[in-house]
Every structure is written in structure tokens, then in C-alpha cells.
Amino acid sequence: MQTLAWAVAPTWVMDRCAQRLGPTFTLTLAPSGLKLVLVSDPEAVKAVFTAPAEVAPSAARSSPLAPVVGPHSVIVLTGREHMRQRKLLLPQFHGERMREYEDVIVQATKRDMASWPIGRPMRLQERTRAITLEVILRAVFGVEADRMDALRKAIGDLLAPLHPLTVVLFALRRPSPERPTGSIGRALDRLDGVIYEELGRRREQTDLAQRNDILSLLMRARDEDGRPMSDEELRDELVTLLLAGHETTATSVAWAVERLVRHPDKLRRLVAEIDAEAGGAGADNGCDGDRAADATPRSGDANGRSADAPGRVGDGGAYATAVVNETLRVRPVVPLVVRMLQQEMRVGAHTLPPGTRVVPCIYLTNRNARVYEAPDQFRPERFLANPPETFSWIPFGGGIRRCIGAAFAQLEMRLILRTVLSELEPKVPKYSRGWRRGEWTWRRAITLVPAAGARVVWERRDHPSTQ
Ligand code: HEM
């Protein structure tokens, strides 16, 4: 029963176990017998995230994602090899690089919005997925993204909505290290075909040094021993970025609107800030909210507190940042991350033996009642005065495996929200009364999504803000 419930209603299982058993408990999944020890106290989460890489490496090698992204993917690798790939990728998602993506995000959003229906319900998640796919394709391939329809189609097929029964089987199965067969395998073959063809083309081009898309930068990058990345490594990192880099962000934007539309006062406050920014006045929220802007530990080490980001003009103000942080807290898209203990380890009040899969539970940590007042409520204000803390706000995981694209995703969320809400006002569809309090959380492979795809009705705003 526990396993079936885990497959179809994971948040219900996590909430119920936490209520009955406290912040640490073991889930045993049939038929494989796989055991997961979930932890959600900030101290326990800190112990796991700050443990040396050789003591608690990621268990992603045995995740269902591994055969898709490939053996050289930064998500799958551990130890020295992981750090090598991570160091090559990190600079693409930090600091000034980010500025270069702003225009791409706004333009992709505007282009897609042009086809949105007005006054009729639509599933927002499908549209935000198209926007974020466009953004990551442009970031990775630059202008070449224009002729990448085959790639768009292959990714679409790879991530096509699964039949509910398949979802259950997926959740119950012990992941296989084999490359998938069937329609997913065929989509993967086509994806690889396009990528290797593009790599071949680029190797022959002479302007690689002038280009600043991620692929060109990765092709030029050298590790500490002066080695470039092989084609297989490049393929695996590109697939990783394309897959990890769009669906998660798209779902998070969908969740943000799903929450905002049911909290009209928060929506009004956000729109007022956006309008004030567009008018050049700057929003006054009576706080120093930019401190909450980006929780990426700057050094990439696990101990840093949420880093302070300087205020930015144009990508959303303090309240937008708080809305993004609160959405990621209360509706985290990735519910957990898994580490495989290589040695005995003390985690909270428990001593766990080697071989244990210890799981910082993102969903429960982000709702720990010891840290958050009314933890299941959507209250962006909680992050206006206090920035999120490293070990009790973990939508992007943590330690040396923390999400490489965290700052990119937060920027993208703020910019998509700003661009959309400048022109349109979301309403809950009339016949969605059953959903008045919110859409249920549904499982989509390893992510948690709004069950109805974040259904909204858009109305044109009487006085759209001037962008
Ligand atoms: C809201 C959007 C996103 C969420 C919620 C999210 C969440 C996560 C989580 C939970 C992890 C695992 C961390 C751990 O094991 O401790 C992760 C890893 C990763 N993410 Fe994201 N992610 C998002 C967006 C992105 C974007 C936009 C990119 C790239 C463009 C990206 C690239 C990666 C990569 C490469 C890793 C592997 C890092 C490593 O193992 O060292 N993600 N992400």
C-alpha cells in the first residue's frame, strides 16, 4: 500500500509519514525492496550535504535519468570526474553570463504569448515548457537554435506525458542502467543524431573562438590538465542541460501562477511592483528584499549561507524574488535528492550504516514547521525580511551537487512572470471550482507538477505596464 501511494500521491505519503514518524523515516518500496531514509531537519540535511564527497556521493548513477543523460553527465558522475565536469559547466551559469540570457528569455516569452487564448482556459505548463525549451536551446546553441526543429521534436517526444499507468510502473520499478528502448529510445537516438551532427559541423567551423553560446564555450574549455571535452562528454552534458534546464523551470513558473491566481492580494502586490519598475519608479516594499535574490553559495561550497545578490534593474524586484523563492519552497518540483553512504554516518539522532540511501527530502525540509510558520501556506512575505537559509530551503539540493542552473532558473522565473503579468491578468477558470484551493500535486516521472497543468484564463490588462 505504501508503495502504491508513493507512486500516485507522493506528497500525501511524505506529509503523513512526517506527521506520524517525525522528520526522519524509512520508506521501503516494493517489489524491489529499495529503502530510502528520508531526512528533513536542517541539521541532518546539513550533515548530508556537507559530508565529504567520498562518504556520501550522489546516487544518481542508479537514477532513471542516468541511461538518458549518459555516463559522462555531471549529474551521474561522482568524485574527481564529477568535479572536473562541474568546473567546466559552472562559469556558464554565473554572474555576467546571466545578463546575456535576459533578452532571450523576454523575447521567447513574448513570442509564445502571442498565441495564448484570451478569455478561455489554457494549460499554462505546456506553454512555459515551450518557452523554457526555446531559452535553453538558444543559450546552448546560439543562433543555430533556429534550425533545430528536429531537436525540439525529439525532446518533445522524450518528455511526452506518460500514461498514468506508466507513471505508476515507473515509480515502482528499480531503475535499469540500460538505455531505454521503445519510443523513448527512438527519441533519444534522434536527439543524439542531431547533437553529433552539430558537433561535427562546429569542429569544422573557424569562428568558434568568436562565439559565446554554451556549446562553443564548452568546446573551447580545458580542464586543469589542459584536456578538452570529448564528443561523448559534450553529448552527455548537452543532453543534461537541455533536459535538466527547462522542464523544472517551466513547472516552477506554472506553479507560481497557480499559487498567485489563488492569492489575489499577492498577485496584486507583484503586479504593482512590476508596474512601478516599468514606470521607472522602483517598487517600495519597505524592505531590503534583494538580499533574498539568489541562494547560490558563491564559492560553490556547501557551508555558505544564502548569498547576497546585488539589486538588478529590470529582472524583477524584491517581491518578485520573494514570490519565486516561496513558490520553490512550497511547491518544489524535485521532491528529493539521494546520496549513497559509503561509510557509517551519524545523521541527526541516527547512525546509518554504509550502503544506506540517505535522502535529504526537499519537500519536507522546505515545510519544516520548526523553521516556517504556517509552512503549507503561500506567503512570499516571509522571504522579504529574511533570505532563505541554505539548509532549510533546498529546492536546488545542496553541497557540491547543488543545481548548477539555480541562478539561471530563478532569473528565468522572474523574467517570465514579469513579461506575462505586465500584459495579462490570470483568473481561475470558472468551472474549476473544485480546484479553488489549488491543483493537486501530480507525479511526472521524478518531478511534481500541477495536476491540471496550471489551468488559467487570461484577461488583457486595462493598463498594461510599459516595457
Ligand atoms: C526551478 C528549476 C530547477 C530546479 C528546481 C532544479 C533542481 C535541481 C536539483 C534538486 C538538483 C540536484 C541537486 C543535488 O543533488 O543536491 C539539480 C541538479 C542539477 N541541475 Fe537543476 N534545477 C532547476 C533548473 C536547472 C537549470 C535551468 C539547469 C541548467 C541550465 C539545471 C542544471 C542542473 C545540473 C547540471 C545539475 C547537476 C549538478 C551536479 O550534480 O553537480 N537545473 N537541479
Coordinates of N, CA and C in Angstrom, one line a residue, residues 45-189:
V45 N 20.1 17.6 7.3 CA 20.3 17.9 5.8 C 21.7 18.5 5.7
K46 N 22.1 19.3 6.6 CA 23.5 19.9 6.6 C 24.5 18.8 6.7
A47 N 24.3 17.8 7.6 CA 25.3 16.8 7.8 C 25.4 16.0 6.4
V48 N 24.3 15.8 5.7 CA 24.4 15.0 4.5 C 25.1 15.9 3.4
F49 N 24.6 17.1 3.3 CA 25.1 17.9 2.2 C 26.6 18.3 2.3
T50 N 27.1 18.4 3.6 CA 28.5 18.8 3.8 C 29.4 17.6 4.0
A51 N 28.9 16.4 4.0 CA 29.7 15.2 4.1 C 30.7 15.2 2.9
P52 N 31.9 14.7 3.2 CA 32.9 14.6 2.1 C 32.3 13.8 0.9
A53 N 32.7 14.2 -0.3 CA 32.1 13.5 -1.5 C 32.2 12.0 -1.5
E54 N 33.4 11.5 -0.9 CA 33.6 10.1 -0.9 C 32.8 9.4 0.2
V55 N 32.2 10.1 1.1 CA 31.4 9.5 2.2 C 29.9 9.4 1.7
A56 N 29.4 10.5 1.1 CA 28.0 10.5 0.7 C 27.9 10.9 -0.7
P57 N 28.4 10.2 -1.7 CA 28.2 10.6 -3.1 C 26.8 10.5 -3.5
S58 N 26.5 11.2 -4.6 CA 25.2 11.1 -5.2 C 24.9 9.7 -5.7
A59 N 23.6 9.3 -5.5 CA 23.2 8.0 -6.0 C 22.6 8.1 -7.4
A60 N 22.8 9.2 -8.1 CA 22.2 9.5 -9.4 C 22.6 8.4 -10.4
R61 N 23.7 7.8 -10.2 CA 24.1 6.7 -11.2 C 23.1 5.7 -11.3
S62 N 22.3 5.4 -10.3 CA 21.2 4.4 -10.4 C 19.9 5.1 -10.5
S63 N 19.8 6.4 -10.9 CA 18.5 7.0 -11.1 C 18.0 6.7 -12.5
P64 N 16.7 6.8 -12.7 CA 16.1 6.5 -14.0 C 16.6 7.5 -15.1
L65 N 17.2 8.6 -14.6 CA 17.7 9.6 -15.5 C 19.1 9.2 -16.2
A66 N 19.8 8.4 -15.4 CA 21.2 8.1 -15.8 C 21.3 7.5 -17.3
P67 N 20.5 6.5 -17.7 CA 20.7 6.0 -19.0 C 20.3 7.0 -20.1
V68 N 19.6 8.0 -19.8 CA 19.1 9.0 -20.7 C 20.2 10.1 -20.9
V69 N 20.7 10.6 -19.8 CA 21.8 11.7 -19.9 C 23.1 11.1 -20.2
G70 N 23.4 9.8 -19.9 CA 24.6 9.2 -20.3 C 25.7 9.2 -19.2
P71 N 26.7 8.3 -19.3 CA 27.6 8.1 -18.2 C 28.6 9.3 -17.9
H72 N 28.7 10.2 -18.9 CA 29.6 11.3 -18.7 C 28.9 12.6 -18.1
S73 N 27.6 12.4 -17.9 CA 26.9 13.6 -17.4 C 27.3 14.0 -16.0
V74 N 27.4 15.3 -15.8 CA 27.7 15.8 -14.5 C 26.8 15.3 -13.4
I75 N 25.5 15.1 -13.8 CA 24.5 14.6 -12.8 C 24.9 13.2 -12.3
V76 N 25.5 12.4 -13.2 CA 25.7 11.0 -12.9 C 27.1 10.7 -12.3
L77 N 28.1 11.5 -12.7 CA 29.5 11.2 -12.3 C 29.6 11.5 -10.8
T78 N 30.6 10.9 -10.2 CA 31.0 11.2 -8.8 C 32.5 11.5 -8.7
G79 N 32.9 11.9 -7.5 CA 34.3 12.1 -7.2 C 35.0 13.1 -8.1
R80 N 36.3 12.8 -8.5 CA 37.1 13.7 -9.3 C 36.5 14.1 -10.6
E81 N 35.9 13.0 -11.3 CA 35.3 13.2 -12.6 C 34.1 14.2 -12.5
H82 N 33.4 14.1 -11.4 CA 32.2 15.0 -11.3 C 32.7 16.4 -11.2
M83 N 33.7 16.6 -10.3 CA 34.2 18.0 -10.1 C 34.8 18.6 -11.4
R84 N 35.4 17.7 -12.2 CA 36.0 18.2 -13.5 C 34.9 18.8 -14.3
Q85 N 33.8 18.0 -14.5 CA 32.7 18.4 -15.4 C 32.0 19.6 -14.8
R86 N 31.9 19.6 -13.5 CA 31.2 20.7 -12.8 C 31.9 22.1 -13.0
K87 N 33.3 22.0 -12.9 CA 34.1 23.2 -13.0 C 34.0 23.7 -14.5
L88 N 33.8 22.8 -15.4 CA 33.7 23.3 -16.8 C 32.4 24.0 -17.1
L89 N 31.3 23.5 -16.4 CA 30.0 24.0 -16.6 C 29.6 25.2 -15.8
L90 N 30.1 25.3 -14.6 CA 29.6 26.3 -13.7 C 29.7 27.8 -14.2
P91 N 30.9 28.1 -14.8 CA 31.0 29.5 -15.3 C 29.9 29.9 -16.3
Q92 N 29.3 29.0 -17.0 CA 28.3 29.3 -18.0 C 27.0 29.8 -17.3
F93 N 26.9 29.6 -16.0 CA 25.6 29.9 -15.3 C 25.8 30.9 -14.2
H94 N 26.8 31.7 -14.3 CA 27.1 32.7 -13.2 C 27.3 34.1 -13.6
G95 N 27.1 35.0 -12.7 CA 27.4 36.4 -12.8 C 27.0 37.0 -14.1
E96 N 28.0 37.6 -14.8 CA 27.7 38.4 -16.0 C 27.1 37.6 -17.2
R97 N 27.4 36.3 -17.2 CA 26.9 35.4 -18.3 C 25.3 35.5 -18.3
M98 N 24.8 35.7 -17.0 CA 23.4 35.7 -16.8 C 22.7 36.8 -17.6
R99 N 23.4 38.0 -17.6 CA 22.8 39.2 -18.3 C 22.5 38.9 -19.8
E100 N 23.4 38.0 -20.4 CA 23.3 37.8 -21.8 C 22.0 37.0 -22.1
Y101 N 21.5 36.3 -21.1 CA 20.3 35.5 -21.3 C 19.0 36.2 -21.2
E102 N 19.1 37.5 -20.6 CA 17.8 38.2 -20.2 C 17.0 38.4 -21.4
D103 N 17.6 39.0 -22.5 CA 16.8 39.3 -23.7 C 16.2 38.1 -24.3
V104 N 17.0 37.0 -24.3 CA 16.5 35.7 -24.9 C 15.2 35.3 -24.2
I105 N 15.2 35.4 -22.9 CA 14.1 34.9 -22.1 C 12.9 35.8 -22.4
V106 N 13.0 37.1 -22.4 CA 11.9 38.0 -22.6 C 11.3 37.8 -24.0
Q107 N 12.2 37.7 -25.0 CA 11.7 37.6 -26.4 C 11.0 36.2 -26.5
A108 N 11.5 35.2 -26.0 CA 10.9 33.9 -26.1 C 9.5 33.9 -25.5
T109 N 9.4 34.6 -24.3 CA 8.1 34.7 -23.7 C 7.1 35.5 -24.5
K110 N 7.6 36.6 -25.0 CA 6.6 37.4 -25.8 C 6.2 36.7 -27.0
R111 N 7.1 36.0 -27.7 CA 6.7 35.3 -28.9 C 5.6 34.2 -28.6
D112 N 5.8 33.5 -27.5 CA 4.9 32.5 -27.2 C 3.5 33.0 -26.8
M113 N 3.6 34.1 -26.0 CA 2.3 34.8 -25.5 C 1.4 35.2 -26.6
A114 N 2.0 35.5 -27.8 CA 1.2 36.0 -28.9 C 0.1 35.0 -29.3
S115 N 0.3 33.7 -29.0 CA -0.7 32.7 -29.4 C -1.6 32.2 -28.3
W116 N -1.4 32.9 -27.1 CA -2.3 32.4 -26.0 C -3.7 32.9 -26.1
P117 N -4.7 32.0 -25.8 CA -6.1 32.4 -25.9 C -6.4 33.4 -24.8
I118 N -7.3 34.3 -25.1 CA -7.8 35.3 -24.1 C -9.2 34.9 -23.8
G119 N -9.5 34.8 -22.5 CA -10.9 34.5 -22.0 C -11.3 33.1 -22.1
R120 N -10.3 32.2 -22.5 CA -10.6 30.8 -22.5 C -9.5 30.1 -21.6
P121 N -9.9 29.0 -21.0 CA -8.9 28.3 -20.1 C -7.7 27.7 -21.0
M122 N -6.6 27.7 -20.4 CA -5.4 27.0 -21.1 C -4.5 26.4 -20.0
R123 N -3.8 25.4 -20.4 CA -2.8 24.8 -19.5 C -1.5 25.5 -19.6
L124 N -1.2 26.3 -18.6 CA -0.1 27.1 -18.7 C 1.3 26.3 -18.8
Q125 N 1.3 25.2 -18.1 CA 2.6 24.5 -18.1 C 3.1 24.1 -19.5
E126 N 2.1 23.8 -20.4 CA 2.6 23.4 -21.7 C 3.3 24.6 -22.4
R127 N 2.8 25.8 -22.2 CA 3.3 27.0 -22.8 C 4.7 27.4 -22.1
T128 N 4.7 27.3 -20.8 CA 6.0 27.6 -20.2 C 7.1 26.6 -20.6
R129 N 6.7 25.4 -20.8 CA 7.7 24.4 -21.3 C 8.2 24.8 -22.6
A130 N 7.3 25.3 -23.5 CA 7.8 25.7 -24.8 C 8.8 26.9 -24.7
I131 N 8.4 27.8 -23.8 CA 9.3 29.0 -23.6 C 10.7 28.6 -23.1
T132 N 10.7 27.7 -22.0 CA 12.0 27.4 -21.4 C 12.8 26.5 -22.3
L133 N 12.1 25.7 -23.1 CA 12.9 24.9 -24.1 C 13.6 25.8 -25.1
E134 N 12.9 26.8 -25.6 CA 13.4 27.8 -26.5 C 14.6 28.5 -25.9
V135 N 14.5 28.9 -24.6 CA 15.5 29.6 -24.0 C 16.8 28.8 -23.8
I136 N 16.6 27.5 -23.4 CA 17.8 26.7 -23.2 C 18.5 26.3 -24.5
L137 N 17.6 26.1 -25.6 CA 18.2 25.8 -26.9 C 19.1 27.0 -27.4
R138 N 18.6 28.2 -27.2 CA 19.3 29.4 -27.6 C 20.6 29.6 -26.8
A139 N 20.4 29.4 -25.5 CA 21.6 29.5 -24.6 C 22.7 28.5 -25.0
V140 N 22.3 27.3 -25.3 CA 23.3 26.2 -25.6 C 23.8 26.3 -27.0
F141 N 22.9 26.6 -28.0 CA 23.4 26.5 -29.4 C 23.5 27.9 -30.1
G142 N 23.1 29.0 -29.4 CA 23.1 30.3 -30.0 C 22.2 30.4 -31.2
V143 N 22.6 31.1 -32.3 CA 21.7 31.3 -33.4 C 21.4 30.0 -34.1
E144 N 22.2 29.0 -33.9 CA 22.0 27.7 -34.6 C 20.6 27.1 -34.1
A145 N 20.1 27.6 -33.0 CA 18.9 27.0 -32.4 C 17.7 27.2 -33.4
D146 N 17.9 28.2 -34.3 CA 16.8 28.4 -35.3 C 16.5 27.2 -36.2
R147 N 17.6 26.4 -36.5 CA 17.3 25.3 -37.4 C 17.4 23.9 -36.6
M148 N 16.8 24.0 -35.4 CA 16.9 22.8 -34.5 C 15.5 22.2 -34.3
D149 N 14.7 22.2 -35.3 CA 13.4 21.7 -35.1 C 13.4 20.2 -34.8
A150 N 14.3 19.5 -35.4 CA 14.4 18.1 -35.2 C 14.7 17.8 -33.7
L151 N 15.5 18.7 -33.2 CA 15.9 18.5 -31.7 C 14.7 18.8 -30.8
R152 N 14.0 19.9 -31.2 CA 12.8 20.3 -30.4 C 11.8 19.1 -30.4
K153 N 11.6 18.5 -31.6 CA 10.7 17.4 -31.7 C 11.1 16.2 -30.9
A154 N 12.4 15.9 -31.0 CA 13.0 14.7 -30.2 C 12.8 14.9 -28.7
I155 N 13.1 16.2 -28.3 CA 12.9 16.4 -26.8 C 11.5 16.3 -26.4
G156 N 10.6 16.9 -27.3 CA 9.1 16.8 -27.0 C 8.7 15.3 -26.8
D157 N 9.2 14.5 -27.8 CA 8.8 13.0 -27.7 C 9.4 12.4 -26.4
L158 N 10.6 12.8 -26.1 CA 11.2 12.2 -24.9 C 10.5 12.5 -23.6
L159 N 9.9 13.7 -23.6 CA 9.2 14.2 -22.4 C 7.7 14.1 -22.5
A160 N 7.2 13.4 -23.6 CA 5.8 13.4 -23.8 C 5.1 12.9 -22.5
P161 N 3.9 13.4 -22.2 CA 3.2 13.0 -21.0 C 3.0 11.5 -21.0
L162 N 3.3 10.9 -19.8 CA 3.2 9.4 -19.7 C 1.8 9.0 -19.4
H163 N 1.4 7.9 -19.8 CA 0.2 7.3 -19.4 C 0.2 7.1 -17.9
P164 N -0.9 7.4 -17.1 CA -0.9 7.3 -15.7 C -0.4 5.9 -15.2
L165 N -0.7 4.8 -15.9 CA -0.2 3.5 -15.5 C 1.3 3.4 -15.7
T166 N 1.8 4.0 -16.7 CA 3.3 4.0 -16.9 C 3.9 4.8 -15.8
V167 N 3.3 5.8 -15.3 CA 3.9 6.6 -14.2 C 4.0 5.7 -13.0
V168 N 2.9 4.9 -12.7 CA 3.0 4.1 -11.6 C 4.1 3.0 -11.7
L169 N 4.2 2.4 -12.9 CA 5.2 1.4 -13.1 C 6.6 2.0 -13.0
F170 N 6.7 3.2 -13.5 CA 8.0 4.0 -13.4 C 8.4 4.2 -12.0
A171 N 7.4 4.6 -11.2 CA 7.7 4.9 -9.8 C 8.1 3.6 -9.0
L172 N 7.5 2.5 -9.4 CA 7.7 1.3 -8.6 C 9.0 0.5 -9.0
R173 N 9.4 0.7 -10.3 CA 10.5 -0.1 -10.9 C 11.8 0.3 -10.3
R174 N 12.7 -0.7 -10.1 CA 14.1 -0.4 -9.8 C 14.7 0.1 -11.1
P175 N 15.3 1.3 -11.1 CA 15.8 1.8 -12.3 C 16.8 0.9 -13.0
S176 N 16.7 0.8 -14.3 CA 17.7 -0.1 -15.0 C 18.8 0.8 -15.7
P177 N 20.0 0.3 -15.7 CA 21.1 1.1 -16.2 C 21.1 1.0 -17.8
E178 N 20.2 0.2 -18.4 CA 20.2 0.1 -19.8 C 19.6 1.3 -20.5
R179 N 20.1 1.6 -21.7 CA 19.5 2.7 -22.4 C 18.0 2.3 -22.8
P180 N 17.1 3.3 -22.6 CA 15.7 2.9 -22.8 C 15.4 2.4 -24.2
T181 N 14.4 1.6 -24.4 CA 14.0 1.1 -25.7 C 12.7 1.8 -26.1
G182 N 12.0 1.3 -27.1 CA 10.7 1.8 -27.5 C 10.7 3.2 -27.9
S183 N 9.6 4.0 -27.6 CA 9.5 5.3 -28.2 C 10.5 6.3 -27.5
I184 N 10.8 6.0 -26.3 CA 11.8 6.9 -25.6 C 13.2 6.6 -26.2
G185 N 13.5 5.4 -26.5 CA 14.8 5.0 -27.1 C 14.9 5.6 -28.4
R186 N 13.9 5.6 -29.2 CA 13.9 6.2 -30.6 C 14.1 7.7 -30.5
A187 N 13.4 8.3 -29.6 CA 13.5 9.8 -29.5 C 15.0 10.1 -29.1
L188 N 15.5 9.3 -28.2 CA 16.9 9.5 -27.8 C 17.9 9.4 -28.9
D189 N 17.6 8.4 -29.8 CA 18.5 8.2 -31.0 C 18.5 9.4 -31.9

